[in-house]
Short mmCIF file of C-alpha atoms in Angstrom, two decimals:
data_model
loop_
_atom_site.label_atom_id
_atom_site.label_comp_id
_atom_site.label_asym_id
_atom_site.label_seq_id
_atom_site.Cartn_x
_atom_site.Cartn_y
_atom_site.Cartn_z
CA MET A 1 51.44 41.19 -20.53
CA ASN A 2 48.00 39.82 -21.29
CA ASP A 3 45.47 42.65 -21.56
CA GLN A 4 42.51 40.32 -21.81
CA PRO A 5 40.19 40.93 -18.87
CA VAL A 6 39.77 38.01 -16.55
CA VAL A 7 36.14 37.26 -15.84
CA PRO A 8 35.88 35.76 -12.40
CA LEU A 9 33.44 32.93 -11.91
CA MET A 10 31.74 32.15 -8.63
CA PRO A 11 30.75 28.46 -8.61
CA VAL A 12 27.33 28.02 -7.02
CA LEU A 13 26.26 24.48 -7.89
CA ALA A 14 27.81 21.26 -9.12
CA ASP A 15 26.41 17.86 -9.91
CA GLU A 16 27.90 14.71 -11.31
CA GLY A 17 26.80 11.39 -12.70
CA LEU A 18 24.24 13.23 -14.81
CA PRO A 19 22.14 11.08 -17.14
CA GLY A 20 22.84 11.61 -20.85
CA GLU A 21 19.56 13.40 -21.53
CA PHE A 22 20.41 15.97 -18.88
CA VAL A 23 23.90 16.50 -20.30
CA ARG A 24 22.37 17.07 -23.73
CA ALA A 25 19.76 19.46 -22.33
CA ILE A 26 22.40 21.48 -20.52
CA ARG A 27 24.52 21.68 -23.67
CA GLU A 28 21.48 22.88 -25.62
CA ILE A 29 21.05 25.76 -23.21
CA GLY A 30 24.63 26.73 -24.01
CA PRO A 31 27.65 27.82 -22.01
CA ARG A 32 25.95 30.99 -20.72
CA TRP A 33 22.44 31.61 -19.39
CA THR A 34 21.06 35.03 -18.51
CA ALA A 35 18.54 35.29 -15.71
CA PRO A 36 15.66 37.79 -15.95
CA SER A 37 17.62 39.99 -13.54
CA GLY A 38 20.41 40.25 -16.11
CA ARG A 39 22.77 38.12 -14.04
CA VAL A 40 24.80 35.76 -16.21
CA PHE A 41 25.49 32.15 -15.28
CA ASP A 42 28.34 30.12 -16.75
CA ILE A 43 27.50 26.47 -17.39
CA ALA A 44 30.46 24.14 -17.73
CA VAL A 45 29.94 20.49 -18.62
CA GLU A 46 32.68 17.90 -18.63
CA GLY A 47 31.63 14.31 -19.14
CA THR A 48 28.70 13.77 -16.79
CA ARG A 49 29.66 16.60 -14.44
CA ALA A 50 28.20 20.10 -14.58
CA VAL A 51 29.33 23.19 -12.71
CA ILE A 52 27.17 26.30 -12.68
CA SER A 53 28.87 29.58 -11.78
CA ILE A 54 27.89 33.23 -11.60
CA VAL A 55 29.85 35.46 -13.97
CA LEU A 56 31.01 38.47 -12.00
CA GLU A 57 31.48 41.25 -14.55
CA ALA A 58 33.39 43.43 -12.13
CA PRO A 59 34.45 43.28 -8.50
CA GLU A 60 31.14 43.34 -6.73
CA ALA A 61 29.45 41.99 -3.68
CA PRO A 62 27.93 38.59 -4.48
CA PRO A 63 24.15 38.43 -4.56
CA SER A 64 22.28 36.96 -1.64
CA GLU A 65 21.93 33.18 -1.44
CA ASP A 66 18.16 33.48 -1.80
CA GLU A 67 18.53 35.48 -5.03
CA ILE A 68 20.96 32.93 -6.41
CA ASP A 69 18.72 30.03 -5.43
CA LEU A 70 15.66 31.52 -7.11
CA GLU A 71 17.59 32.06 -10.33
CA LEU A 72 19.05 28.55 -10.15
CA LEU A 73 15.53 27.24 -9.69
CA GLU A 74 14.57 28.91 -12.97
CA LEU A 75 17.64 27.64 -14.82
CA ILE A 76 17.25 24.11 -13.50
CA GLY A 77 13.55 24.20 -14.37
CA ALA A 78 14.53 25.05 -17.95
CA VAL A 79 16.85 22.04 -18.04
CA HIS A 80 14.14 19.75 -16.66
CA ASP A 81 11.64 21.09 -19.21
CA ALA A 82 14.10 20.35 -21.99
CA VAL A 83 14.49 16.78 -20.73
CA GLY A 84 10.88 16.08 -19.89
CA GLU A 85 7.64 17.80 -20.66
CA GLU A 86 6.55 21.36 -20.08
CA TRP A 87 5.31 20.59 -16.59
CA SER A 88 8.75 19.47 -15.44
CA SER A 89 9.84 22.90 -14.21
CA ARG A 90 6.56 23.17 -12.31
CA ALA A 91 7.30 19.79 -10.76
CA VAL A 92 10.63 21.14 -9.52
CA GLN A 93 8.93 24.26 -8.13
CA ASN A 94 6.12 22.28 -6.54
CA THR A 95 8.62 19.88 -4.99
CA ALA A 96 10.48 22.85 -3.53
CA ARG A 97 7.22 24.15 -2.07
CA ALA A 98 6.17 20.75 -0.77
CA TRP A 99 9.45 20.51 1.12
CA GLY A 100 9.07 23.93 2.68
CA TRP A 101 10.67 26.48 0.36
CA GLU A 102 8.27 29.38 -0.01
CA VAL A 103 8.98 30.00 -3.68
CA SER A 104 7.06 33.05 -4.84
CA GLY A 105 4.51 32.68 -7.61
CA THR A 106 1.33 30.75 -8.07
CA PRO A 107 1.60 27.03 -7.32
CA SER A 108 0.68 25.01 -10.36
CA MET B 1 32.32 16.59 14.74
CA ILE B 2 30.12 18.77 16.87
CA PRO B 3 31.96 19.05 20.20
CA TRP B 4 29.10 20.59 22.19
CA LEU B 5 25.34 20.83 22.18
CA PRO B 6 23.07 23.69 23.22
CA GLU B 7 21.92 23.36 26.81
CA GLU B 8 18.29 22.78 25.85
CA VAL B 9 19.34 19.85 23.64
CA CYS B 10 21.58 18.41 26.38
CA GLU B 11 18.59 18.40 28.69
CA LEU B 12 16.79 16.10 26.27
CA LEU B 13 19.89 14.00 25.59
CA PRO B 14 21.65 13.60 28.96
CA PHE B 15 24.10 10.92 27.80
CA GLU B 16 27.87 11.01 27.55
CA PRO B 17 29.01 11.58 23.96
CA ARG B 18 31.53 9.02 22.73
CA TRP B 19 33.77 9.08 19.70
CA VAL B 20 35.74 6.73 17.51
CA GLU B 21 37.96 7.49 14.54
CA VAL B 22 37.23 5.50 11.41
CA ALA B 23 39.02 6.06 8.09
CA GLY B 24 40.01 9.57 9.03
CA TYR B 25 36.61 10.64 10.31
CA ARG B 26 35.38 11.20 13.87
CA LEU B 27 32.15 9.33 14.45
CA HIS B 28 29.86 9.97 17.40
CA TYR B 29 27.85 7.37 19.26
CA LEU B 30 25.96 6.88 22.50
CA ASP B 31 26.68 3.84 24.66
CA GLU B 32 24.51 3.28 27.72
CA GLY B 33 23.87 0.38 30.07
CA ASP B 34 26.09 -2.38 31.43
CA ARG B 35 29.15 -2.85 29.14
CA GLY B 36 29.10 -6.58 29.84
CA ALA B 37 25.42 -7.03 28.99
CA PRO B 38 24.00 -8.26 25.67
CA CYS B 39 23.85 -5.44 23.19
CA VAL B 40 21.08 -3.64 21.32
CA VAL B 41 22.14 -1.33 18.47
CA LEU B 42 19.77 1.46 17.39
CA LEU B 43 20.22 2.61 13.79
CA HIS B 44 18.81 5.88 12.52
CA GLY B 45 17.75 7.06 9.09
CA ASN B 46 17.87 10.21 6.99
CA PRO B 47 18.15 13.00 8.23
CA THR B 48 18.03 12.05 11.91
CA TRP B 49 20.73 10.93 14.36
CA SER B 50 21.05 9.21 17.72
CA PHE B 51 18.95 12.02 19.20
CA ILE B 52 15.88 10.19 17.87
CA TYR B 53 16.62 7.41 20.40
CA ARG B 54 16.77 9.71 23.45
CA ASP B 55 13.73 8.08 25.12
CA ILE B 56 14.33 4.54 23.83
CA LEU B 57 17.95 4.30 24.96
CA PRO B 58 17.41 4.62 28.73
CA ALA B 59 14.35 2.35 28.66
CA VAL B 60 16.27 -0.49 27.01
CA ALA B 61 19.36 0.09 29.17
CA SER B 62 17.30 -0.05 32.36
CA ALA B 63 15.97 -3.45 31.26
CA GLY B 64 19.51 -4.79 31.58
CA PHE B 65 21.00 -4.34 28.11
CA ARG B 66 23.88 -2.41 26.66
CA VAL B 67 22.53 0.05 24.09
CA ILE B 68 24.59 1.70 21.35
CA ALA B 69 23.28 4.36 18.97
CA PRO B 70 25.76 5.54 16.33
CA ASP B 71 25.60 8.66 14.16
CA TYR B 72 26.58 7.89 10.56
CA LEU B 73 29.10 10.06 8.75
CA GLY B 74 27.33 13.25 7.70
CA PHE B 75 24.71 13.03 10.45
CA GLY B 76 24.30 14.09 14.06
CA ARG B 77 27.52 14.94 15.83
CA SER B 78 29.75 12.94 13.46
CA ASP B 79 32.03 14.54 10.86
CA HIS B 80 30.77 15.40 7.43
CA ALA B 81 32.48 13.75 4.46
CA ARG B 82 35.19 15.47 2.48
CA TYR B 83 34.08 13.57 -0.63
CA GLU B 84 30.49 12.79 -1.61
CA GLY B 85 31.61 9.25 -2.52
CA ASP B 86 32.30 8.57 1.14
CA TYR B 87 28.54 8.54 1.68
CA ALA B 88 28.09 5.34 -0.36
CA ILE B 89 25.98 2.79 1.52
CA ALA B 90 28.78 0.22 1.51
CA HIS B 91 30.99 2.77 3.29
CA HIS B 92 28.27 3.54 5.85
CA ILE B 93 28.06 -0.21 6.56
CA GLY B 94 31.85 -0.54 6.76
CA ARG B 95 32.21 2.39 9.15
CA THR B 96 29.40 1.06 11.37
CA VAL B 97 31.14 -2.33 11.49
CA ALA B 98 34.37 -0.58 12.47
CA LEU B 99 32.65 1.54 15.11
CA LEU B 100 31.01 -1.49 16.70
CA ARG B 101 34.28 -3.45 16.63
CA GLN B 102 35.98 -0.62 18.48
CA THR B 103 33.28 -0.84 21.14
CA GLY B 104 33.87 -4.58 21.44
CA VAL B 105 30.43 -5.57 20.14
CA ARG B 106 30.48 -8.82 18.15
CA GLU B 107 26.74 -9.53 18.05
CA ALA B 108 23.62 -7.53 18.72
CA VAL B 109 19.90 -7.10 18.44
CA ILE B 110 19.41 -4.28 15.95
CA PHE B 111 16.61 -1.75 15.67
CA CYS B 112 16.32 -0.49 12.09
CA GLN B 113 14.33 2.50 10.91
CA ASP B 114 14.59 3.99 7.40
CA TRP B 115 18.23 3.59 6.22
CA GLY B 116 18.89 1.70 9.43
CA GLY B 117 17.47 -1.27 7.49
CA PRO B 118 20.04 -1.56 4.70
CA ILE B 119 22.88 -0.50 6.99
CA GLY B 120 21.83 -2.78 9.84
CA LEU B 121 21.19 -5.77 7.61
CA GLY B 122 24.49 -4.98 5.92
CA LEU B 123 26.20 -5.66 9.26
CA GLU B 124 25.09 -9.27 8.87
CA LEU B 125 26.55 -9.49 5.37
CA ALA B 126 29.86 -8.12 6.65
CA GLN B 127 29.88 -10.30 9.78
CA PRO B 128 27.67 -13.39 9.43
CA GLY B 129 26.06 -14.17 12.76
CA PHE B 130 26.19 -10.58 13.99
CA ILE B 131 22.42 -10.10 14.15
CA ARG B 132 20.89 -11.93 17.13
CA GLY B 133 17.49 -10.31 16.80
CA LEU B 134 15.71 -7.75 14.71
CA VAL B 135 13.26 -4.91 15.25
CA LEU B 136 12.03 -3.47 11.96
CA ALA B 137 10.41 -0.06 12.01
CA ASN B 138 9.29 1.79 8.87
CA THR B 139 12.29 0.57 6.96
CA PHE B 140 13.37 -1.24 3.80
CA TRP B 141 16.26 -3.14 2.23
CA GLY B 142 17.48 -0.65 -0.41
CA GLU B 143 14.96 -0.99 -3.23
CA ALA B 144 12.61 1.85 -4.06
CA SER B 145 9.08 1.86 -2.69
CA LEU B 146 6.19 3.10 -4.84
CA PHE B 147 6.67 6.49 -3.18
CA HIS B 148 10.30 6.56 -4.29
CA ARG B 149 9.31 5.92 -7.89
CA ARG B 150 7.11 9.02 -8.13
CA VAL B 151 8.54 12.13 -9.77
CA PHE B 152 6.62 14.35 -7.35
CA PRO B 153 7.42 14.85 -4.54
CA TRP B 154 10.37 12.47 -4.36
CA ARG B 155 12.51 11.98 -7.46
CA THR B 156 12.61 15.66 -8.34
CA LEU B 157 13.79 16.38 -4.81
CA HIS B 158 17.13 14.66 -5.42
CA GLY B 159 17.14 14.71 -9.22
CA PRO B 160 19.87 15.95 -11.56
CA LEU B 161 20.74 19.56 -10.63
CA SER B 162 17.55 19.91 -8.55
CA GLY B 163 19.08 17.68 -5.85
CA PRO B 164 22.12 19.88 -5.26
CA LEU B 165 19.86 22.97 -5.26
CA LEU B 166 17.14 21.68 -2.93
CA LEU B 167 19.16 19.38 -0.68
CA SER B 168 22.69 20.81 -0.76
CA ARG B 169 22.21 24.56 -1.16
CA ARG B 170 18.80 24.84 0.57
CA ARG B 171 19.48 21.91 2.99
CA MET B 172 15.80 20.98 2.76
CA PHE B 173 15.83 17.29 3.64
CA VAL B 174 15.63 18.16 7.32
CA ASN B 175 12.11 19.37 6.56
CA GLY B 176 11.25 15.70 6.09
CA ILE B 177 11.02 15.62 9.88
CA ARG B 178 8.31 18.29 9.63
CA LEU B 179 6.50 16.31 6.95
CA SER B 180 6.84 12.93 8.66
CA GLY B 181 7.18 13.65 12.36
CA PRO B 182 4.83 14.71 15.16
CA PRO B 183 4.25 18.41 15.92
CA SER B 184 6.31 18.12 19.12
CA VAL B 185 9.58 17.85 17.16
CA GLN B 186 8.84 20.66 14.75
CA ILE B 187 9.57 23.37 17.28
CA GLY B 188 11.76 24.03 20.30
CA PRO B 189 14.79 22.03 21.41
CA ALA B 190 13.97 18.93 19.34
CA TRP B 191 13.90 20.99 16.15
CA THR B 192 17.14 22.64 17.24
CA ALA B 193 18.66 19.18 17.67
CA TYR B 194 17.56 17.97 14.25
CA THR B 195 18.68 21.08 12.37
CA LEU B 196 21.91 21.63 14.33
CA PRO B 197 24.12 19.19 12.36
CA PHE B 198 23.42 20.99 9.10
CA GLU B 199 23.54 24.48 10.56
CA TYR B 200 26.83 23.73 12.33
CA HIS B 201 28.56 22.35 9.26
CA GLY B 202 26.80 24.70 6.84
CA GLY B 203 26.07 21.83 4.52
CA PRO B 204 23.72 18.94 3.84
CA GLY B 205 25.91 16.14 5.19
CA GLY B 206 24.77 12.82 3.81
CA THR B 207 21.19 13.87 3.10
CA LEU B 208 21.55 14.05 -0.70
CA ALA B 209 23.49 10.82 -1.07
CA PHE B 210 20.90 8.68 0.74
CA PRO B 211 17.95 9.32 -1.59
CA ARG B 212 20.20 8.93 -4.59
CA ALA B 213 21.32 5.56 -3.21
CA ILE B 214 17.83 4.04 -3.33
CA SER B 215 17.77 1.51 -6.13
CA LEU B 216 15.30 2.09 -8.94
CA GLY B 217 16.32 -0.98 -10.90
CA SER B 218 18.95 -3.42 -12.01
CA GLU B 219 21.30 -0.72 -13.37
CA HIS B 220 21.43 1.13 -10.07
CA PRO B 221 24.66 0.86 -8.03
CA THR B 222 22.73 -0.12 -4.88
CA GLN B 223 20.82 -2.98 -6.53
CA ALA B 224 23.52 -5.58 -5.87
CA LEU B 225 23.47 -4.74 -2.18
CA ALA B 226 19.67 -4.78 -2.11
CA ASP B 227 19.69 -8.20 -3.80
CA ALA B 228 22.22 -9.53 -1.28
CA LEU B 229 20.19 -8.20 1.67
CA TRP B 230 16.99 -9.65 0.23
CA GLU B 231 18.70 -13.00 -0.18
CA ARG B 232 20.06 -12.95 3.38
CA LEU B 233 16.69 -12.00 4.86
CA ALA B 234 15.21 -15.30 3.68
CA SER B 235 17.49 -17.25 6.01
CA LEU B 236 17.82 -14.79 8.89
CA ASP B 237 16.15 -16.97 11.46
CA VAL B 238 16.27 -14.79 14.57
CA PRO B 239 13.59 -13.28 16.82
CA VAL B 240 11.85 -10.46 14.94
CA ARG B 241 9.30 -7.82 15.83
CA PHE B 242 7.82 -5.00 13.82
CA VAL B 243 6.92 -1.53 15.07
CA TRP B 244 5.30 0.39 12.24
CA GLY B 245 3.61 3.76 11.92
CA ASP B 246 0.53 3.18 9.81
CA ALA B 247 0.48 6.71 8.35
CA ASP B 248 3.87 6.49 6.65
CA VAL B 249 3.65 7.39 2.97
CA VAL B 250 7.27 6.38 2.34
CA PHE B 251 7.17 2.80 3.61
CA PRO B 252 3.55 1.72 4.04
CA LEU B 253 2.98 -1.24 6.32
CA GLY B 254 1.15 -3.05 3.52
CA GLU B 255 4.09 -2.60 1.15
CA GLN B 256 7.55 -2.73 2.79
CA GLY B 257 6.23 -4.08 6.09
CA ALA B 258 4.35 -6.90 4.42
CA ALA B 259 7.24 -7.72 2.08
CA LEU B 260 9.71 -7.96 4.95
CA GLN B 261 7.29 -10.00 7.03
CA GLN B 262 6.82 -12.53 4.22
CA ARG B 263 10.48 -12.68 3.26
CA LEU B 264 11.78 -13.61 6.71
CA PRO B 265 11.75 -17.20 7.96
CA ARG B 266 8.48 -17.94 9.75
CA GLY B 267 6.94 -15.16 7.68
CA GLY B 268 3.62 -13.96 8.94
CA GLU B 269 4.33 -15.02 12.51
CA HIS B 270 6.37 -12.02 13.64
CA PRO B 271 4.47 -9.72 16.01
CA VAL B 272 3.56 -6.31 14.63
CA HIS B 273 2.88 -3.31 16.83
CA VAL B 274 1.01 -0.78 14.73
CA VAL B 275 1.48 2.82 15.82
CA SER B 276 -1.80 4.40 14.89
CA GLY B 277 -1.29 7.69 13.09
CA GLY B 278 2.47 7.26 13.22
CA ARG B 279 4.35 8.56 10.22
CA HIS B 280 7.83 7.74 8.97
CA PHE B 281 9.81 8.70 12.09
CA VAL B 282 7.91 6.24 14.26
CA GLN B 283 10.41 6.53 17.13
CA GLU B 284 9.04 10.04 17.75
CA TYR B 285 5.44 8.82 17.87
CA ASP B 286 5.77 5.88 20.23
CA PRO B 287 9.21 5.50 21.79
CA GLN B 288 7.83 3.18 24.47
CA ALA B 289 6.56 0.70 21.87
CA CYS B 290 9.98 0.84 20.17
CA ALA B 291 11.75 0.22 23.47
CA ASP B 292 9.36 -2.60 24.41
CA ALA B 293 10.00 -4.32 21.07
CA CYS B 294 13.77 -4.07 21.59
CA ILE B 295 13.48 -5.51 25.08
CA ARG B 296 11.20 -8.37 24.02
CA VAL B 297 13.42 -9.33 21.09
CA ALA B 298 16.56 -9.05 23.23
CA GLU B 299 15.01 -11.24 25.94
CA GLU B 300 14.09 -13.84 23.31
CA SER B 301 17.48 -13.61 21.59
CA TYR B 302 19.71 -13.83 24.62
CA ARG B 303 17.82 -16.19 26.91
#
């Protein structure tokens, strides 16, 4: 019997056909990313496809979609910053606001 | 498929829903007017559906024409795709060809707005001689406009990872109707109608695939289609009219409108009805002008 604990993953976002610079940026962030809330995200990359999942440490109710989205916005902003310049994450946030998502924080 | 509509939406769209099956998907369309009459096909864009033609359809039908308005896969009352690849533009064109064949339509005047341009013009590539007349309204042929080349607020919207967050998880493209439509559709039953397809299916339908399909250059998968459409436009010698909202930031009249006007045979001669203050979804600003253009082109095409 395998006593290793199984860590369940809850996939929350996938994308494919990613440009090389994005694949490299995602790999630089590493296979795990911890949000300020302490929630851990698993980042799996295969070829040009990436799947981002929440690591559920124990059986627990999943967080709300809004919480997940805000943390994904931060993670994705970090990827965009790594690819582009420092303003890239702000461009993602400002785009979200321009299209009607009331992201908290001061618009840049 | 969405088998029913809320009563308040039905009141705005009092037409019989019709369905065809194409490649394993149920596609919805509206089909009004005399079945034996010459046909006008109304093609929508992203993220709208045949609902946007609710006032244009009866006006053109009452002028003596058959009028068909399809909903693409992933839009309106049609099914949503099981695979994102099914939203490729070539597949949208192929399914629209199949839908129209099932309705017995072999030629038509087409009204193209937004993605209705590449899909409608693609009907001519698939079936030479299909287009008898053309109404072009705030549309293009598949290549990026200057707006589409800007990082903010466009390319980041559908960019790597940000696209699936903003358009798939948050289903935000429907807000384009708020940004580019009149106040009357931003509330009440019209807003219910526009948001319903995505609420019902709990997903973004084809709204992420469309922006990603706009060609940004020779390496882009859509460029070959855009080149073929551009080539065909130069010899598409049919009656043409333009209806164009002059406040559209996506396809300005002086950019895409002017390019299309010059590319067509007898360039510069095609009548242009400018909808003052009209943004991208021009059908919502001046449906009567859209209907009048369809009728005039159909009368010229079929006389």
